[in-house]
Short mmCIF file of C-alpha atoms in Angstrom, two decimals:
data_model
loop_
_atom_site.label_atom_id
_atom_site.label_comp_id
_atom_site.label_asym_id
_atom_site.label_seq_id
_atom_site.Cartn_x
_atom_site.Cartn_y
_atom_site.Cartn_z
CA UNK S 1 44.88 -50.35 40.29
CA UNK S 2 45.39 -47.16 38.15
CA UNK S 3 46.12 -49.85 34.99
CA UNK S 4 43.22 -51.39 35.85
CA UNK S 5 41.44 -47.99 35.78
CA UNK S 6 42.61 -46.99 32.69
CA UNK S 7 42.06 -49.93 30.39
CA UNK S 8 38.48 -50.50 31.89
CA UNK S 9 35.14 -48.06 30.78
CA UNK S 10 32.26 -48.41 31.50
CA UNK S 11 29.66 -50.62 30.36
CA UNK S 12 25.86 -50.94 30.13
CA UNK S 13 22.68 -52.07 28.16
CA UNK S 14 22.07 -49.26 25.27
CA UNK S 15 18.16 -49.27 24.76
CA UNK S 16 16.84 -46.54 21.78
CA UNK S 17 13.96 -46.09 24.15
CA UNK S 18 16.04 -44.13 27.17
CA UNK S 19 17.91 -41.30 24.94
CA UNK S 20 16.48 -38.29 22.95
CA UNK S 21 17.34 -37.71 19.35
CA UNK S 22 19.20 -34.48 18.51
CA UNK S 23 18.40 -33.74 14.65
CA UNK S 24 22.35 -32.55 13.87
CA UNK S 25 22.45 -28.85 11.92
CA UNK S 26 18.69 -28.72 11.70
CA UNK S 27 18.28 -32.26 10.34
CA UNK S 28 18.00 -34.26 6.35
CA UNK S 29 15.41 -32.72 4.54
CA UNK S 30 15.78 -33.00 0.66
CA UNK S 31 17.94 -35.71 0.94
CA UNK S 32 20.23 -33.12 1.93
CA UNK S 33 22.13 -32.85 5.81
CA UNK S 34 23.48 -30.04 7.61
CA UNK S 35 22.00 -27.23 5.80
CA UNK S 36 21.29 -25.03 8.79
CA UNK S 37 17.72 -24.49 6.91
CA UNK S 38 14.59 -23.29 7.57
CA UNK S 39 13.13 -25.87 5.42
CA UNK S 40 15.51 -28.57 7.42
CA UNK S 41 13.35 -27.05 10.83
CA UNK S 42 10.32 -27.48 9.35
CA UNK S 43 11.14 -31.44 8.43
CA UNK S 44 12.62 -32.32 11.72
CA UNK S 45 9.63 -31.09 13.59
CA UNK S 46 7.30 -32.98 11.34
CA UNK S 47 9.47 -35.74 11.20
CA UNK S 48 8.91 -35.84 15.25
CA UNK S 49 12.13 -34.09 16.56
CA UNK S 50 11.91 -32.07 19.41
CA UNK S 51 15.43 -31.04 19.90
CA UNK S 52 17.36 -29.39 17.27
CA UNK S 53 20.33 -28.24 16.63
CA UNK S 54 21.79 -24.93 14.67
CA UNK S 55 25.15 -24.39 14.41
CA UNK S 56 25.66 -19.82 14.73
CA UNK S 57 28.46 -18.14 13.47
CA UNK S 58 28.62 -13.88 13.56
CA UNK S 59 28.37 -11.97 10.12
CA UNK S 60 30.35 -9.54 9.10
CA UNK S 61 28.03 -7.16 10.74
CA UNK S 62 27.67 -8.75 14.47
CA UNK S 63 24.50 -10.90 13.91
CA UNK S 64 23.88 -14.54 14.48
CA UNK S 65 22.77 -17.31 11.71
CA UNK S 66 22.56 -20.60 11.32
CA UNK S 67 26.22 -21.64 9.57
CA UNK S 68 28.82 -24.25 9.99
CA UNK S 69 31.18 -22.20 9.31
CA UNK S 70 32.44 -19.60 7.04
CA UNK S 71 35.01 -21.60 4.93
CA UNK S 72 32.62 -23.83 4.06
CA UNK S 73 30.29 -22.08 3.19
CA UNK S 74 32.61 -19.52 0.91
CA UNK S 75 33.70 -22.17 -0.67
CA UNK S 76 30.25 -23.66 -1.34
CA UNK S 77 29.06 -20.66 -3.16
CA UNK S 78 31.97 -20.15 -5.40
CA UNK S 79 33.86 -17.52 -2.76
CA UNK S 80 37.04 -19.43 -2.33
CA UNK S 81 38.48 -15.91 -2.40
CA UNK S 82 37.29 -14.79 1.02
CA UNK S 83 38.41 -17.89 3.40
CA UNK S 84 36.76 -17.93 6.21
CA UNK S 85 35.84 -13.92 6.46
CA UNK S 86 32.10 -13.78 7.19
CA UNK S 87 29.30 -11.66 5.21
CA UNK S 88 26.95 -8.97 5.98
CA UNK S 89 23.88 -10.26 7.03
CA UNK S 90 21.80 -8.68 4.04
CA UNK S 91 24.55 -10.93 1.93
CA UNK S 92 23.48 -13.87 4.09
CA UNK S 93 19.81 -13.50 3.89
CA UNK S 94 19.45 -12.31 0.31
CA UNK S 95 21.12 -15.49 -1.16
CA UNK S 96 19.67 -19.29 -0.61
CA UNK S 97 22.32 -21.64 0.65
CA UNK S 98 24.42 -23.68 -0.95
CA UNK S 99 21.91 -26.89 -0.83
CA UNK S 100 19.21 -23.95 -2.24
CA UNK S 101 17.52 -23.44 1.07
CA UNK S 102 16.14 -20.83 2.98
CA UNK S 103 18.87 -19.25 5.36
CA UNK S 104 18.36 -18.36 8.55
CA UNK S 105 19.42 -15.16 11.08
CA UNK S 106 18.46 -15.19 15.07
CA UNK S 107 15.05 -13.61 14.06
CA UNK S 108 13.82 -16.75 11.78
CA UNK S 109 15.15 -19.13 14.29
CA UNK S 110 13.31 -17.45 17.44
CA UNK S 111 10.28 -17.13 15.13
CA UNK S 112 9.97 -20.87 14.11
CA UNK S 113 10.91 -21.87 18.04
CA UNK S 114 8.71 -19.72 19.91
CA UNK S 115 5.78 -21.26 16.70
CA UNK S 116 5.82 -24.49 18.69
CA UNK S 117 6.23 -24.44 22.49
CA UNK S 118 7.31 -28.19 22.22
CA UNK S 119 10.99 -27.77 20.42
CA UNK S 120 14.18 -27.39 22.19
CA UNK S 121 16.94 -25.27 20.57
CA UNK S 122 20.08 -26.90 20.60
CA UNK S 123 23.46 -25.62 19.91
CA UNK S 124 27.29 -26.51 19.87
CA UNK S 125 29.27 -23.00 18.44
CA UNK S 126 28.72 -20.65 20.76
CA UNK S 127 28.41 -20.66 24.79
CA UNK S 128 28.79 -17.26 26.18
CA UNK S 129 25.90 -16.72 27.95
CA UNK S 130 25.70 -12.76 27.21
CA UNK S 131 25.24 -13.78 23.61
CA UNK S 132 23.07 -16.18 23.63
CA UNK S 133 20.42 -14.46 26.42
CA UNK S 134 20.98 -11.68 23.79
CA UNK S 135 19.91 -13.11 20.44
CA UNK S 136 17.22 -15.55 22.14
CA UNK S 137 15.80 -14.09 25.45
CA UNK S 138 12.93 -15.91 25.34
CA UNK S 139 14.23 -19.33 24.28
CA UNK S 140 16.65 -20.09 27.46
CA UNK S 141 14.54 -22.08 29.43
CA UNK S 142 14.31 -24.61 26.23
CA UNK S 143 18.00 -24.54 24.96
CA UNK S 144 20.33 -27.05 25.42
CA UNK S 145 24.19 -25.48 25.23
CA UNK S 146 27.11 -27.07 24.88
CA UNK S 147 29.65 -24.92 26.93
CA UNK S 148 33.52 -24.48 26.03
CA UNK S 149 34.74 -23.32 29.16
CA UNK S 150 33.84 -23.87 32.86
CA UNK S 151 33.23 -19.52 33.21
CA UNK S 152 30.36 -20.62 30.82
CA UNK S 153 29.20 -23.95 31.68
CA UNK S 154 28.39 -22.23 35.44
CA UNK S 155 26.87 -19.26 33.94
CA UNK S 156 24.95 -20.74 32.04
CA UNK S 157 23.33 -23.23 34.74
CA UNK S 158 22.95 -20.08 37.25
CA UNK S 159 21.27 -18.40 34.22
CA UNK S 160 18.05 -21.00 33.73
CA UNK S 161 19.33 -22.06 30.58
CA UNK S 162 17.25 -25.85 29.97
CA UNK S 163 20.17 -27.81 29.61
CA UNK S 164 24.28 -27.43 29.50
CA UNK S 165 26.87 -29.61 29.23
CA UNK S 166 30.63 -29.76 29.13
CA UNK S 167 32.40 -29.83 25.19
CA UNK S 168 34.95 -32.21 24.54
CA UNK S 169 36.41 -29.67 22.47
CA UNK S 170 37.00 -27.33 25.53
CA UNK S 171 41.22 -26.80 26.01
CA UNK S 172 40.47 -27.01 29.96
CA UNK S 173 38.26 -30.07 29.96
CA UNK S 174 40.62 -32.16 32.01
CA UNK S 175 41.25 -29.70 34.65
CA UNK S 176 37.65 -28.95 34.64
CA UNK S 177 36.17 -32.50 34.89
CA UNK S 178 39.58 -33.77 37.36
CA UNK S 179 39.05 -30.41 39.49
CA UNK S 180 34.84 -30.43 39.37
CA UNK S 181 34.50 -34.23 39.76
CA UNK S 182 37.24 -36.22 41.35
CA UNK S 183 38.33 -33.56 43.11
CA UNK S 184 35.48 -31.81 43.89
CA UNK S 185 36.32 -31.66 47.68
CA UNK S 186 39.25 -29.11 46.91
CA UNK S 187 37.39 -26.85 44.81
CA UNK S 188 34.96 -24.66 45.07
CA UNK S 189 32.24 -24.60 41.87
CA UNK S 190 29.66 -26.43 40.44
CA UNK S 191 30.58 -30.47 39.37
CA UNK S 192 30.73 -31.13 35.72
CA UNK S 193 28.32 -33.99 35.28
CA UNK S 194 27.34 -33.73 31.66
CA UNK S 195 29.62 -33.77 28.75
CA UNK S 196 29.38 -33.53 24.94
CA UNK S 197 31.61 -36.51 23.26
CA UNK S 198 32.43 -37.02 19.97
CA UNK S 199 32.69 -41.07 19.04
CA UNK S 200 36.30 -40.86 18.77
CA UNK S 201 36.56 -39.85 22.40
CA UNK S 202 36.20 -43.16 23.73
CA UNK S 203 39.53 -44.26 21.54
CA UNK S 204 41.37 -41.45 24.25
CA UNK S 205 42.79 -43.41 27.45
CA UNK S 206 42.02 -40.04 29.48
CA UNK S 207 38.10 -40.41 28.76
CA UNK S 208 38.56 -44.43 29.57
CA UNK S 209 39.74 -43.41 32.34
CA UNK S 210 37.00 -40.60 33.66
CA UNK S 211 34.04 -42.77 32.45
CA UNK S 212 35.67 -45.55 34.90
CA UNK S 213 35.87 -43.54 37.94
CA UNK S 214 32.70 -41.24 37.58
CA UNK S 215 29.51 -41.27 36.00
CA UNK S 216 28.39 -38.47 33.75
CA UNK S 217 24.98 -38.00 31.30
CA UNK S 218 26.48 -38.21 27.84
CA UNK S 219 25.53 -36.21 25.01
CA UNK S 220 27.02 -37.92 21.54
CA UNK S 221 27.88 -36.77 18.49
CA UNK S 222 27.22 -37.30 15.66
CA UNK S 223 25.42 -41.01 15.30
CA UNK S 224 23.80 -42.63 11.84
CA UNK S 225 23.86 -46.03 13.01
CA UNK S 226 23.29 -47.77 16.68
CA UNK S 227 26.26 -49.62 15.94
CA UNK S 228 28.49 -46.78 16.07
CA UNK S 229 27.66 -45.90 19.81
CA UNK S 230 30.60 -47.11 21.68
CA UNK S 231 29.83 -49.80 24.54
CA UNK S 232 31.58 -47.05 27.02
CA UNK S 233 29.12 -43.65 26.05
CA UNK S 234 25.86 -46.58 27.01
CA UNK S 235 25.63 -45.88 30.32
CA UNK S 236 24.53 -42.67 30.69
CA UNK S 237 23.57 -41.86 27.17
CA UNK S 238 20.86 -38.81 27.26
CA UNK S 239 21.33 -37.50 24.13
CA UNK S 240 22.09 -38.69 20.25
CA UNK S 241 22.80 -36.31 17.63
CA UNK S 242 21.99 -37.72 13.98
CA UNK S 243 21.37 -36.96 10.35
CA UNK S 244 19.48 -39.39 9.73
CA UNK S 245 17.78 -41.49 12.70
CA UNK S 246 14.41 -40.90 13.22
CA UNK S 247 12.80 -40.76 16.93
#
């Protein structure tokens, strides 16, 4: 029985209809993807998004922006020097981006969000809840998190944030999902029935074998193409993120 379990997932009728389109690091505008841009914002709202996604990293100086990460971006703007060591936020601000876009700190993104009471702020870096009710107090009850520890992923939900669910980057996600789901009986706490999943999960006979014995709402990153949504993330599926698909 536990072979059986293993080698089976679960399957189900994907329809583009019953999901909602993440636009990935703010979106393509320009021809350009994952800038982390103001002017990306501005394109995935009028391109019909309503959830979007920033990735934050800390400057130097203990502020949030929108980055991938520091390496990259050092590297990007001729700084191979300084590895992954972040800049002041004046540095930050004062300088477009690499793709020669407007960057962004917590105070542009709350401004553009709280412009249009019909966006959702997603993000995927950072989960503790201190920081994030810090840097956007007024944007919790429209932000989908994706939490990297269970201390967070309960916070989080007893907190009124919109949205959270469980990273499949997380070191304790198969404690967390065997202790919080299958075991659930045993242990106090609140079930993990969401989770974040990159495509290449689904290759992993652990997730085979979770998706076959409980059902979660799957969040799935990150997806140019239908055909690139495995058979075993359809059932389920609430959430797509994507450069390029369009709602």
């Amino acid at each position: 029985v536990v072979l059986l379990l293993l080698l089976s997932c679960t399957g189900g009728n994907y329809s583009s209809n019953s999901v909602t389109l993440i636009a990935h690091a703010g979106g393509a505008v320009g021809g350009e993807v994952m800038t982390n841009s103001l002017e990306a914002l501005h394109a995935a709202h009028n391109n019909g998004y309503r959830y979007i996604e920033l990735d934050l990293n800390f400057t130097s100086d203990s502020i949030l922006v929108a980055v991938h990460d520091w390496a990259e971006y050092n590297e990007s703007m001729g700084m191979e020097e300084r590895g992954d060591s972040a800049p002041t936020l004046a540095f930050f601000m004062s300088n477009p981006l690499p793709s020669g876009h407007t960057p962004l700190s917590a105070d542009g993104i709350n401004q553009f969000f709280l412009t249009y009471d019909n966006l959702h702020f997603v993000t995927d870096k950072i989960s503790d809840p201190d920081v994030l009710e810090r840097f956007f107090p007024d944007l919790k009850e429209r932000m989908v998190v994706e939490a990297f520890n269970y201390d967070h992923y309960s916070a989080l939900i007893d907190r009124g944030f919109e949205y959270v669910t469980y990273s499949c980057l997380a070191e304790d996600i198969p404690s967390a999902t065997m202790k919080h789901i299958v075991f659930s009986w045993l242990f106090p706490g609140k079930k993990i029935e969401r989770l974040a999943l990159h495509t290449s999960a689904f290759d992993y006979l652990y997730m085979k074998f979770l998706l076959s014995i409980s059902e979660f709402e799957i969040s799935l990153f990150t997806v140019n193409n239908l055909y690139e949504i495995p058979e075993a993330a359809s059932q389920g599926l609430k959430f797509i993120y994507t450069d390029s698909m369009l709602p």
